[in-house]
Amino acid sequence: MTTPGLEDARAAYEKLQAEGMKLDLTRGKPSAEQLDLATPMLSLPGPDDFRAADGTDTRNYGGLHGLPELREIFAPFLHVPVEQLIACGNSSLELMHDTLVHALLSPLPDAERRWADEERVVFLAPVPGYDRHFGVCERLGIELVPVPMTDDGPDMDVVEQLVAADPTVKGIWCVPKYSNPTGAVYSDETVRRLASMPTAAPDFRIVWDNAYAVHHLTEDEVEIADVLALAAEAGHPNRPFVVGSTSKITLAGAGVAFLGASAENVDWWIRLTSKRTIGPDKVNHLRHVRFLRDADGLRAHMRAHREIIAPKFAAVDEVLTREFADTPGVEWSKPAGGYFVTLTVPEGTATEIVRLAKEAGLALTPAGATHPYGEDPQDSIIRLAPTFPVLAEVRKAMEGVAVCVRLALAERG
Amino acid sequence: MTTPGLEDARAAYEKLQAEGMKLDLTRGKPSAEQLDLATPMLSLPGPDDFRAADGTDTRNYGGLHGLPELREIFAPFLHVPVEQLIACGNSSLELMHDTLVHALLSPLPDAERRWADEERVVFLAPVPGYDRHFGVCERLGIELVPVPMTDDGPDMDVVEQLVAADPTVKGIWCVPKYSNPTGAVYSDETVRRLASMPTAAPDFRIVWDNAYAVHHLTEDEVEIADVLALAAEAGHPNRPFVVGSTSKITLAGAGVAFLGASAENVDWWIRLTSKRTIGPDKVNHLRHVRFLRDADGLRAHMRAHREIIAPKFAAVDEVLTREFADTPGVEWSKPAGGYFVTLTVPEGTATEIVRLAKEAGLALTPAGATHPYGEDPQDSIIRLAPTFPVLAEVRKAMEGVAVCVRLALAERG
């Protein structure tokens, strides 16, 4: 016997399938309209414009720290002194990966040995979190231990206990502002505790992936505490590695990534990197300087992004509110920045919802992707990425998501 | 008592010092005039030009293999089937470094275990060779065993013996065309022997750094044998990793590097790299396609380079011939391509010559740099890099080198 609710839900789902939708909410990719904002870059720096402010010919080899004038623009936004900020290639994921590779193969400052010679290396993974962070650890044989996220960042009581007790815990992944995927912003207190907590490992590191430093969805340009300064004050200057990039500012595949840390960490990193490359693409650095100009130029550019994507996030919230405002167990984040909405569904239904969506032509990030090893023990978290499709498609996709959620809930009874 | 020869040599050196020269023959860098050849790239691909031939928006994320149309241009020059050739970032050194890192941290195809779990990993280093190759191994804890270079490539009798006897020998560094620094071109027989020799290690690899594939100094566009095809024929398809780049074709700091190998090696490499990055800078790939256009465009561009740098190599040869044609123990290479001249001086004098040059304001690559661990047991090899200074300065620098050589020989008596 089927309940009337189930029959309605099935009918709606069959109708959805018949529409032959082909939409994708999987990845945090900028839309073509956002990329168009950076169209002038396609002909920059322009003929005969290749000299850096200090006279360097950006076309030639060299300059491992990257172009100073580009680092100057981003230093204040990333809270890193310009002399401790490095501008690199097109991927911050690379920088995080390579920093852990360096730590595996050469002792970090404060380390007793290189991590490859440790019996076990553990990183804390606030969950839900970013699947590519977890992928780096899985690939490098670094074990992941999940820690619950709160609205203020990772649950610091849990974190403090784990890092104090166990010297194999060598690091923690953090997306401190507009976190992937919950949109949480770390409170000043969370940052202070992360920066100052005692750790059993002398070479404990925070990977501070400030991916959404300037990616505001509201007029309120949220600020977070300065982790490098707080760590230095607390006597742990080498603890944070800060990263960021212009991938979601200028061109997603042709941006510039940044790494910031203590002078000692930066020296260590540059020394090892000098064996790997003769320097980053400084012409692309100059291209970014010519296009963004300065802090005000960057802010204005990010406002133009906001005008394109904020309505998409509003559409997600609008559909979910209309459909599920009164449904127990269905909740979602209302991020003030970043690229994701976290949809929480009743325990044990996320995988089924993603499957239903897929069979209706709607690609969602696999359930579990927000957890280490792809395993969400509650099977209740779905990450929604609304930036890439055009607004009408976001709305349509979300209405499809709603149909799938309704059916999964009705099937569950 | 000093010989009259010594007094003349000292007088000439004092005169040289008085000139207050400030010249640099250390690195294989293109000159500003060469970089000017690629000036149009500074405004490419141009407004609204961002679609790849297959419709891909090059501005966005993705595409780990790189832009197909760029790979098509370079595939024949590197002797790699286009589907096995990957276009990456701005540095082939990165690709070589990262390939060895991957091999250390994940088993290569054919490997029994990852190299980090081997007691000892050895690479053969043909000497004189490229200091940055050696630097990668030194940084990664891979031991270097020198092998003598001949005019036809590494001494294959020595190589075959070492690789057959010892399973810890996991690889060899090769610059097969216009070798750094001797300019030697590997003979077909050398390539065939490298591709087919029995090795004790099942996961033996050739790093085939074809850095100067199209960098001819004469009208004769020298070709080398196809190492990938020969290795496959001999039953060792996974043996070679081929690399190359446009660093000395377009813009030294803003070029594109390539990696080619067997399908199995490429899959292994892409699988590991997919944890590290979401993809290379495809806009820069497109920029290269728009600028170089095709194989003929590339050839024409390289002829323009030749017109600029061939006279510099001629000047080096001219000064050395004039000064040392009849001096026993002083010899030099006459490369038909590439970026370097190897100057061989009597045993035990190279370090002194470099020191004298430095004190006269002339920077030369440190003696020993062409050998693993910076140790040239004969102390007789000096690498000269004549491309960067303008022609008049190359001549002046070489006259300075001659003065230093004369003094060192006279001091030695």
mmCIF file of N, CA, C and O in Angstrom, chain B residues 35 39 45-46 52 55 62 89 110 115-116 134 169 175 192 215 226 236 272 277 279 293 300 307 377 396 403:
data_model
loop_
_atom_site.group_PDB
_atom_site.id
_atom_site.type_symbol
_atom_site.label_atom_id
_atom_site.label_comp_id
_atom_site.label_asym_id
_atom_site.label_seq_id
_atom_site.Cartn_x
_atom_site.Cartn_y
_atom_site.Cartn_z
ATOM 1 N N LEU B 35 62.980 37.516 -26.686
ATOM 2 C CA LEU B 35 61.638 37.623 -26.093
ATOM 3 C C LEU B 35 60.763 38.570 -26.917
ATOM 4 O O LEU B 35 59.553 38.367 -27.040
ATOM 5 N N THR B 39 56.431 39.232 -28.690
ATOM 6 C CA THR B 39 55.661 40.375 -28.184
ATOM 7 C C THR B 39 54.163 40.298 -28.505
ATOM 8 O O THR B 39 53.339 40.638 -27.652
ATOM 9 N N PRO B 45 45.086 35.824 -26.161
ATOM 10 C CA PRO B 45 44.391 35.504 -27.406
ATOM 11 C C PRO B 45 43.558 36.653 -27.969
ATOM 12 O O PRO B 45 43.140 36.570 -29.113
ATOM 13 N N GLY B 46 43.341 37.704 -27.232
ATOM 14 C CA GLY B 46 42.575 38.843 -27.744
ATOM 15 C C GLY B 46 41.134 38.807 -27.278
ATOM 16 O O GLY B 46 40.638 37.778 -26.828
ATOM 17 N N ALA B 52 38.144 26.950 -27.314
ATOM 18 C CA ALA B 52 38.981 25.956 -27.970
ATOM 19 C C ALA B 52 38.258 25.425 -29.199
ATOM 20 O O ALA B 52 37.056 25.663 -29.386
ATOM 21 N N GLY B 55 35.092 23.781 -28.616
ATOM 22 C CA GLY B 55 34.066 24.567 -27.959
ATOM 23 C C GLY B 55 34.312 24.837 -26.489
ATOM 24 O O GLY B 55 33.613 25.646 -25.870
ATOM 25 N N GLY B 62 39.419 23.017 -15.466
ATOM 26 C CA GLY B 62 39.336 21.681 -16.071
ATOM 27 C C GLY B 62 40.316 21.419 -17.195
ATOM 28 O O GLY B 62 41.137 22.270 -17.555
ATOM 29 N N GLY B 89 51.807 23.444 -17.174
ATOM 30 C CA GLY B 89 52.120 24.803 -16.743
ATOM 31 C C GLY B 89 53.359 25.357 -17.428
ATOM 32 O O GLY B 89 53.675 24.967 -18.554
ATOM 33 N N ASP B 110 54.583 -0.980 -13.404
ATOM 34 C CA ASP B 110 55.694 -1.955 -13.392
ATOM 35 C C ASP B 110 56.455 -2.010 -12.064
ATOM 36 O O ASP B 110 57.322 -2.879 -11.896
ATOM 37 N N TRP B 115 58.886 4.311 -4.611
ATOM 38 C CA TRP B 115 60.319 4.501 -4.389
ATOM 39 C C TRP B 115 60.654 4.920 -2.957
ATOM 40 O O TRP B 115 61.750 4.641 -2.472
ATOM 41 N N ALA B 116 59.708 5.599 -2.277
ATOM 42 C CA ALA B 116 59.967 5.987 -0.881
ATOM 43 C C ALA B 116 60.185 4.758 -0.007
ATOM 44 O O ALA B 116 60.811 4.855 1.055
ATOM 45 N N PHE B 134 70.238 17.400 -11.560
ATOM 46 C CA PHE B 134 70.908 16.844 -10.384
ATOM 47 C C PHE B 134 70.273 17.396 -9.111
ATOM 48 O O PHE B 134 70.101 16.673 -8.118
ATOM 49 N N VAL B 169 69.149 1.023 -9.394
ATOM 50 C CA VAL B 169 69.262 2.040 -10.453
ATOM 51 C C VAL B 169 67.906 2.148 -11.139
ATOM 52 O O VAL B 169 67.494 1.264 -11.884
ATOM 53 N N VAL B 175 69.362 14.564 -21.935
ATOM 54 C CA VAL B 175 69.002 15.699 -22.798
ATOM 55 C C VAL B 175 69.475 15.281 -24.180
ATOM 56 O O VAL B 175 70.627 15.497 -24.547
ATOM 57 N N ARG B 192 68.520 3.623 -29.335
ATOM 58 C CA ARG B 192 68.058 2.243 -29.414
ATOM 59 C C ARG B 192 68.541 1.432 -28.204
ATOM 60 O O ARG B 192 67.776 0.677 -27.605
ATOM 61 N N HIS B 215 65.525 23.790 -31.333
ATOM 62 C CA HIS B 215 66.420 24.927 -31.072
ATOM 63 C C HIS B 215 67.721 24.752 -31.856
ATOM 64 O O HIS B 215 68.795 24.570 -31.298
ATOM 65 N N ASP B 226 63.146 8.099 -32.180
ATOM 66 C CA ASP B 226 61.892 8.171 -31.415
ATOM 67 C C ASP B 226 61.974 7.205 -30.238
ATOM 68 O O ASP B 226 61.730 6.014 -30.371
ATOM 69 N N HIS B 236 59.385 -2.297 -23.669
ATOM 70 C CA HIS B 236 59.488 -1.448 -22.471
ATOM 71 C C HIS B 236 58.710 -0.144 -22.683
ATOM 72 O O HIS B 236 59.273 0.949 -22.563
ATOM 73 N N LEU B 272 47.198 10.869 -10.494
ATOM 74 C CA LEU B 272 47.831 11.491 -9.331
ATOM 75 C C LEU B 272 47.723 13.012 -9.398
ATOM 76 O O LEU B 272 47.471 13.678 -8.398
ATOM 77 N N THR B 277 45.563 19.386 -8.878
ATOM 78 C CA THR B 277 45.109 20.579 -9.595
ATOM 79 C C THR B 277 43.847 20.258 -10.374
ATOM 80 O O THR B 277 43.581 19.085 -10.677
ATOM 81 N N GLY B 279 43.412 21.713 -13.266
ATOM 82 C CA GLY B 279 43.815 21.825 -14.664
ATOM 83 C C GLY B 279 44.798 22.961 -14.895
ATOM 84 O O GLY B 279 44.931 23.862 -14.075
ATOM 85 N N ARG B 293 50.461 29.130 -34.357
ATOM 86 C CA ARG B 293 49.561 28.620 -35.413
ATOM 87 C C ARG B 293 49.739 27.137 -35.703
ATOM 88 O O ARG B 293 48.832 26.356 -35.525
ATOM 89 N N ALA B 300 59.301 28.680 -38.360
ATOM 90 C CA ALA B 300 59.684 30.044 -38.759
ATOM 91 C C ALA B 300 60.130 30.845 -37.535
ATOM 92 O O ALA B 300 61.122 31.588 -37.576
ATOM 93 N N GLU B 307 68.609 33.404 -35.921
ATOM 94 C CA GLU B 307 69.288 34.589 -36.461
ATOM 95 C C GLU B 307 69.863 35.466 -35.366
ATOM 96 O O GLU B 307 70.852 36.145 -35.547
ATOM 97 N N PRO B 377 85.480 15.908 -10.722
ATOM 98 C CA PRO B 377 86.732 15.350 -10.188
ATOM 99 C C PRO B 377 87.972 15.849 -10.935
ATOM 100 O O PRO B 377 89.047 15.951 -10.341
ATOM 101 N N LYS B 396 83.005 40.491 -25.720
ATOM 102 C CA LYS B 396 83.797 41.084 -24.656
ATOM 103 C C LYS B 396 83.982 40.099 -23.496
ATOM 104 O O LYS B 396 85.076 39.947 -22.938
ATOM 105 N N VAL B 403 91.380 35.830 -21.082
ATOM 106 C CA VAL B 403 92.398 36.403 -20.189
ATOM 107 C C VAL B 403 92.499 35.562 -18.914
ATOM 108 O O VAL B 403 93.602 35.251 -18.438
#
